[in-house]
PDB file of C-alpha atoms in Angstrom:
ATOM      1  CA  MET A   1      16.006  21.279 -31.435  1.00  0.00           C
ATOM      2  CA  ALA A   2      13.982  21.697 -28.544  1.00  0.00           C
ATOM      3  CA  LEU A   3      12.945  18.344 -26.685  1.00  0.00           C
ATOM      4  CA  LEU A   4       9.202  17.613 -26.232  1.00  0.00           C
ATOM      5  CA  GLN A   5       8.039  17.922 -22.750  1.00  0.00           C
ATOM      6  CA  GLU A   6       6.109  15.568 -21.299  1.00  0.00           C
ATOM      7  CA  LYS A   7       2.933  16.324 -19.593  1.00  0.00           C
ATOM      8  CA  ILE A   8       3.012  16.633 -15.713  1.00  0.00           C
ATOM      9  CA  TYR A   9      -0.844  15.828 -14.208  1.00  0.00           C
ATOM     10  CA  THR A  10      -1.791  16.197 -11.004  1.00  0.00           C
ATOM     11  CA  ILE A  11      -4.807  15.113  -8.553  1.00  0.00           C
ATOM     12  CA  GLU A  12      -7.413  17.241 -10.472  1.00  0.00           C
ATOM     13  CA  ASP A  13      -6.508  14.822 -14.145  1.00  0.00           C
ATOM     14  CA  ILE A  14      -7.233  11.970 -11.174  1.00  0.00           C
ATOM     15  CA  TYR A  15     -10.555  13.220 -10.139  1.00  0.00           C
ATOM     16  CA  SER A  16     -11.718  14.196 -13.875  1.00  0.00           C
ATOM     17  CA  LEU A  17     -11.105  10.756 -14.927  1.00  0.00           C
ATOM     18  CA  PRO A  18     -14.106   8.720 -16.413  1.00  0.00           C
ATOM     19  CA  GLU A  19     -16.259   7.303 -13.709  1.00  0.00           C
ATOM     20  CA  GLY A  20     -15.207   3.293 -12.528  1.00  0.00           C
ATOM     21  CA  GLN A  21     -11.948   4.683 -14.089  1.00  0.00           C
ATOM     22  CA  ARG A  22      -9.044   4.074 -11.133  1.00  0.00           C
ATOM     23  CA  ALA A  23      -5.059   5.365 -11.324  1.00  0.00           C
ATOM     24  CA  GLU A  24      -2.774   6.206  -9.024  1.00  0.00           C
ATOM     25  CA  LEU A  25      -0.571   9.374  -9.778  1.00  0.00           C
ATOM     26  CA  ILE A  26       3.233   9.537  -8.923  1.00  0.00           C
ATOM     27  CA  ASP A  27       5.478  12.774  -9.472  1.00  0.00           C
ATOM     28  CA  GLY A  28       2.772  14.195 -11.415  1.00  0.00           C
ATOM     29  CA  GLN A  29       2.807  10.733 -14.062  1.00  0.00           C
ATOM     30  CA  ILE A  30      -0.777   8.634 -14.225  1.00  0.00           C
ATOM     31  CA  TYR A  31      -0.585   5.018 -13.888  1.00  0.00           C
ATOM     32  CA  MET A  32      -3.815   3.449 -14.908  1.00  0.00           C
ATOM     33  CA  MET A  33      -4.935   0.162 -12.663  1.00  0.00           C
ATOM     34  CA  ALA A  34      -6.962  -3.027 -13.037  1.00  0.00           C
ATOM     35  CA  PRO A  35      -9.836  -4.101 -11.652  1.00  0.00           C
ATOM     36  CA  PRO A  36      -8.231  -6.837  -9.124  1.00  0.00           C
ATOM     37  CA  ASN A  37      -9.155 -10.350  -9.408  1.00  0.00           C
ATOM     38  CA  ALA A  38     -10.972 -13.013  -6.735  1.00  0.00           C
ATOM     39  CA  ARG A  39      -7.782 -13.859  -5.031  1.00  0.00           C
ATOM     40  CA  HIS A  40      -6.091 -10.375  -4.687  1.00  0.00           C
ATOM     41  CA  GLN A  41      -9.968  -9.691  -2.762  1.00  0.00           C
ATOM     42  CA  ASP A  42      -9.302 -12.794  -0.567  1.00  0.00           C
ATOM     43  CA  ILE A  43      -5.455 -11.616   0.788  1.00  0.00           C
ATOM     44  CA  ILE A  44      -6.253  -8.367   1.331  1.00  0.00           C
ATOM     45  CA  PHE A  45      -9.830  -9.071   3.283  1.00  0.00           C
ATOM     46  CA  SER A  46      -8.321 -11.597   5.430  1.00  0.00           C
ATOM     47  CA  LEU A  47      -5.270  -9.613   5.942  1.00  0.00           C
ATOM     48  CA  SER A  48      -7.223  -6.605   7.046  1.00  0.00           C
ATOM     49  CA  ARG A  49      -8.874  -8.420   9.340  1.00  0.00           C
ATOM     50  CA  LYS A  50      -6.199 -10.563  10.946  1.00  0.00           C
ATOM     51  CA  ILE A  51      -4.853  -6.639  11.036  1.00  0.00           C
ATOM     52  CA  ALA A  52      -7.835  -5.239  12.535  1.00  0.00           C
ATOM     53  CA  ASP A  53      -8.703  -8.262  15.124  1.00  0.00           C
ATOM     54  CA  TYR A  54      -5.103  -7.575  16.378  1.00  0.00           C
ATOM     55  CA  ILE A  55      -5.795  -3.372  17.198  1.00  0.00           C
ATOM     56  CA  ASP A  56      -8.984  -4.211  18.479  1.00  0.00           C
ATOM     57  CA  GLU A  57      -7.687  -7.247  20.746  1.00  0.00           C
ATOM     58  CA  ASN A  58      -5.036  -4.491  21.764  1.00  0.00           C
ATOM     59  CA  LYS A  59      -7.302  -1.665  22.394  1.00  0.00           C
ATOM     60  CA  GLY A  60      -5.330   0.006  19.569  1.00  0.00           C
ATOM     61  CA  THR A  61      -5.911   3.551  17.651  1.00  0.00           C
ATOM     62  CA  CYS A  62      -5.227   2.942  14.632  1.00  0.00           C
ATOM     63  CA  LYS A  63      -7.187   2.656  11.553  1.00  0.00           C
ATOM     64  CA  ILE A  64      -7.090   0.520   8.158  1.00  0.00           C
ATOM     65  CA  TYR A  65      -8.810   1.438   5.231  1.00  0.00           C
ATOM     66  CA  LEU A  66      -8.309  -0.913   1.677  1.00  0.00           C
ATOM     67  CA  ALA A  67      -8.446   0.663  -1.715  1.00  0.00           C
ATOM     68  CA  PRO A  68      -9.743   2.460  -3.254  1.00  0.00           C
ATOM     69  CA  TYR A  69      -8.717   4.782  -0.398  1.00  0.00           C
ATOM     70  CA  ALA A  70      -7.004   8.138  -1.454  1.00  0.00           C
ATOM     71  CA  VAL A  71      -3.591   8.526  -0.322  1.00  0.00           C
ATOM     72  CA  PHE A  72      -2.239  11.792  -0.723  1.00  0.00           C
ATOM     73  CA  LEU A  73       1.710  11.337  -0.222  1.00  0.00           C
ATOM     74  CA  ASN A  74       3.605  14.197  -0.038  1.00  0.00           C
ATOM     75  CA  ALA A  75       2.151  18.122   0.452  1.00  0.00           C
ATOM     76  CA  ASP A  76       1.769  18.889  -3.699  1.00  0.00           C
ATOM     77  CA  ASP A  77      -0.941  17.861  -6.693  1.00  0.00           C
ATOM     78  CA  LYS A  78       0.965  15.150  -8.055  1.00  0.00           C
ATOM     79  CA  ASN A  79       1.041  12.207  -5.600  1.00  0.00           C
ATOM     80  CA  TYR A  80      -2.017  10.151  -5.682  1.00  0.00           C
ATOM     81  CA  VAL A  81      -1.858   6.720  -4.063  1.00  0.00           C
ATOM     82  CA  GLU A  82      -4.505   3.878  -3.597  1.00  0.00           C
ATOM     83  CA  PRO A  83      -2.707   1.053  -1.515  1.00  0.00           C
ATOM     84  CA  ASP A  84      -4.448  -1.800  -1.208  1.00  0.00           C
ATOM     85  CA  ILE A  85      -4.184  -2.283   2.673  1.00  0.00           C
ATOM     86  CA  SER A  86      -3.571   1.713   4.820  1.00  0.00           C
ATOM     87  CA  VAL A  87      -2.578   1.559   7.820  1.00  0.00           C
ATOM     88  CA  ILE A  88      -2.859   5.069   9.509  1.00  0.00           C
ATOM     89  CA  CYS A  89      -2.065   5.706  13.153  1.00  0.00           C
ATOM     90  CA  ASP A  90      -1.990   9.869  13.185  1.00  0.00           C
ATOM     91  CA  LYS A  91      -5.853  10.463  12.945  1.00  0.00           C
ATOM     92  CA  SER A  92      -4.301  14.004  12.463  1.00  0.00           C
ATOM     93  CA  LYS A  93      -3.421  12.893   8.525  1.00  0.00           C
ATOM     94  CA  LEU A  94      -7.665  11.827   8.259  1.00  0.00           C
ATOM     95  CA  ASP A  95     -10.044  13.455   6.726  1.00  0.00           C
ATOM     96  CA  ASP A  96     -13.100  12.919   4.533  1.00  0.00           C
ATOM     97  CA  LYS A  97     -11.231  12.925   1.088  1.00  0.00           C
ATOM     98  CA  GLY A  98      -8.400  10.782   2.381  1.00  0.00           C
ATOM     99  CA  CYS A  99      -5.085  10.271   4.059  1.00  0.00           C
ATOM    100  CA  HIS A 100      -2.737  13.658   4.228  1.00  0.00           C
ATOM    101  CA  GLY A 101       1.240  11.893   4.413  1.00  0.00           C
ATOM    102  CA  SER A 102       2.317   8.690   4.987  1.00  0.00           C
ATOM    103  CA  PRO A 103       0.762   5.818   6.226  1.00  0.00           C
ATOM    104  CA  ASP A 104       2.556   3.587   8.886  1.00  0.00           C
ATOM    105  CA  TRP A 105       2.056   0.794   6.833  1.00  0.00           C
ATOM    106  CA  ILE A 106       1.151  -0.192   3.463  1.00  0.00           C
ATOM    107  CA  VAL A 107       0.074  -3.792   2.023  1.00  0.00           C
ATOM    108  CA  GLU A 108       0.173  -3.975  -2.016  1.00  0.00           C
ATOM    109  CA  VAL A 109      -0.702  -7.274  -3.164  1.00  0.00           C
ATOM    110  CA  VAL A 110       0.895  -7.760  -7.099  1.00  0.00           C
ATOM    111  CA  SER A 111      -1.010  -8.485 -10.099  1.00  0.00           C
ATOM    112  CA  PRO A 112       1.230  -9.144 -13.624  1.00  0.00           C
ATOM    113  CA  SER A 113       0.258  -5.220 -14.397  1.00  0.00           C
ATOM    114  CA  THR A 114       1.279  -3.836 -10.671  1.00  0.00           C
ATOM    115  CA  GLN A 115       4.471  -5.736 -10.342  1.00  0.00           C
ATOM    116  CA  ARG A 116       7.391  -3.223 -11.792  1.00  0.00           C
ATOM    117  CA  MET A 117       5.031  -0.498  -9.470  1.00  0.00           C
ATOM    118  CA  ASP A 118       4.740  -2.197  -6.311  1.00  0.00           C
ATOM    119  CA  TYR A 119       8.586  -3.536  -6.831  1.00  0.00           C
ATOM    120  CA  SER A 120      10.196  -0.371  -7.510  1.00  0.00           C
ATOM    121  CA  VAL A 121       8.844   3.003  -8.076  1.00  0.00           C
ATOM    122  CA  LYS A 122       6.129   2.816  -4.871  1.00  0.00           C
ATOM    123  CA  LEU A 123       9.095   1.049  -2.954  1.00  0.00           C
ATOM    124  CA  PHE A 124      10.957   3.980  -3.190  1.00  0.00           C
ATOM    125  CA  LYS A 125       8.306   6.294  -3.311  1.00  0.00           C
ATOM    126  CA  TYR A 126       6.824   5.109   0.119  1.00  0.00           C
ATOM    127  CA  ARG A 127      10.312   4.923   1.925  1.00  0.00           C
ATOM    128  CA  THR A 128      10.606   8.745   0.971  1.00  0.00           C
ATOM    129  CA  ALA A 129       7.646   9.878   1.934  1.00  0.00           C
ATOM    130  CA  GLY A 130       7.592   8.447   5.555  1.00  0.00           C
ATOM    131  CA  VAL A 131       5.654   4.669   5.421  1.00  0.00           C
ATOM    132  CA  ARG A 132       7.267   2.912   8.132  1.00  0.00           C
ATOM    133  CA  GLU A 133       6.179  -0.279   7.062  1.00  0.00           C
ATOM    134  CA  TYR A 134       5.943  -1.646   3.475  1.00  0.00           C
ATOM    135  CA  TRP A 135       4.788  -5.280   2.423  1.00  0.00           C
ATOM    136  CA  ILE A 136       4.854  -6.611  -0.935  1.00  0.00           C
ATOM    137  CA  VAL A 137       2.446  -9.929  -1.069  1.00  0.00           C
ATOM    138  CA  ASN A 138       2.849 -11.839  -4.474  1.00  0.00           C
ATOM    139  CA  PRO A 139       0.251 -14.510  -4.802  1.00  0.00           C
ATOM    140  CA  VAL A 140       1.840 -16.025  -7.403  1.00  0.00           C
ATOM    141  CA  THR A 141       5.048 -16.644  -5.776  1.00  0.00           C
ATOM    142  CA  LYS A 142       3.611 -17.014  -2.389  1.00  0.00           C
ATOM    143  CA  THR A 143       6.161 -14.883  -0.717  1.00  0.00           C
ATOM    144  CA  VAL A 144       5.931 -11.510   0.669  1.00  0.00           C
ATOM    145  CA  GLN A 145       8.597  -8.588   0.650  1.00  0.00           C
ATOM    146  CA  THR A 146       8.646  -6.384   4.055  1.00  0.00           C
ATOM    147  CA  TYR A 147      10.370  -3.479   4.410  1.00  0.00           C
ATOM    148  CA  SER A 148      10.815  -1.528   7.470  1.00  0.00           C
ATOM    149  CA  PHE A 149      11.691   1.873   7.371  1.00  0.00           C
ATOM    150  CA  ASP A 150      11.755   3.016  10.862  1.00  0.00           C
ATOM    151  CA  GLY A 151      15.006   3.349  12.805  1.00  0.00           C
ATOM    152  CA  GLU A 152      17.242   0.741  11.206  1.00  0.00           C
ATOM    153  CA  GLU A 153      15.931  -0.640   7.799  1.00  0.00           C
ATOM    154  CA  ASP A 154      15.599  -4.112   7.209  1.00  0.00           C
ATOM    155  CA  SER A 155      14.256  -6.177   4.066  1.00  0.00           C
ATOM    156  CA  SER A 156      13.234  -9.694   4.205  1.00  0.00           C
ATOM    157  CA  GLN A 157      11.920 -12.232   1.502  1.00  0.00           C
ATOM    158  CA  LEU A 158       9.359 -14.746   3.349  1.00  0.00           C
ATOM    159  CA  SER A 159       7.155 -17.176   1.979  1.00  0.00           C
ATOM    160  CA  PHE A 160       3.226 -17.597   3.123  1.00  0.00           C
ATOM    161  CA  ILE A 161       4.342 -20.099   5.344  1.00  0.00           C
ATOM    162  CA  ASP A 162       6.624 -18.286   7.585  1.00  0.00           C
ATOM    163  CA  GLU A 163       5.425 -16.309  10.755  1.00  0.00           C
ATOM    164  CA  ILE A 164       6.198 -13.015   9.026  1.00  0.00           C
ATOM    165  CA  PRO A 165       6.423 -10.437  11.823  1.00  0.00           C
ATOM    166  CA  VAL A 166       4.851  -7.020  11.826  1.00  0.00           C
ATOM    167  CA  HIS A 167       7.242  -4.446  13.019  1.00  0.00           C
ATOM    168  CA  ILE A 168       5.196  -1.187  13.374  1.00  0.00           C
ATOM    169  CA  PHE A 169       3.059  -3.840  16.338  1.00  0.00           C
ATOM    170  CA  ASN A 170       5.198  -5.459  18.683  1.00  0.00           C
ATOM    171  CA  GLY A 171       3.812  -8.982  19.174  1.00  0.00           C
ATOM    172  CA  LEU A 172       2.114  -9.170  15.845  1.00  0.00           C
ATOM    173  CA  THR A 173       2.947 -12.300  13.063  1.00  0.00           C
ATOM    174  CA  ILE A 174       1.148 -13.307  10.170  1.00  0.00           C
ATOM    175  CA  ARG A 175       1.054 -16.230   8.117  1.00  0.00           C
ATOM    176  CA  ILE A 176      -0.473 -15.994   5.411  1.00  0.00           C
ATOM    177  CA  CYS A 177      -1.594 -19.500   4.378  1.00  0.00           C
ATOM    178  CA  ASP A 178      -3.647 -19.304   7.342  1.00  0.00           C
ATOM    179  CA  LEU A 179      -5.583 -16.966   6.184  1.00  0.00           C
ATOM    180  CA  LEU A 180      -6.192 -18.151   2.997  1.00  0.00           C
ATOM    181  CA  GLN A 181      -7.932 -21.729   4.311  1.00  0.00           C
TER     182      GLN A 181
END
């Protein structure tokens, strides 16, 4: 008896979705995305502004992109993600379509519908794709799970009141609670 084969989707399927429908593609599987709420957007905006200020003050060359922004993690047509925040320091990865390769730092803000994806599927995918740092910001528990994959790997769970060090930028620490006042 033959087993049913599940369909493998491609980036072409993502671009064929109805206008306004957002989804991500990981290893050929489509994951639909719900619109973010106001708290989610406040966190993304405030955090990206803090990162951008640090880059500007230090005359850095990294670029910051907010979702929806296409990230093609692998050199294939089966992986397409839209991280909440992507920090890309290698400008050769950028073109008009998005980022081709792994961003240096990705931040995802958890929502009830994305929790499993952010803490497991994306964690594995980002790590194996070469992302140097990954943060998962959880507004419900007011925690930030940080992962550094650059050199000696490190992981920490911190609260919104903690000074959270950014591993890819020397001297940058972020207190989420300070950003949300």
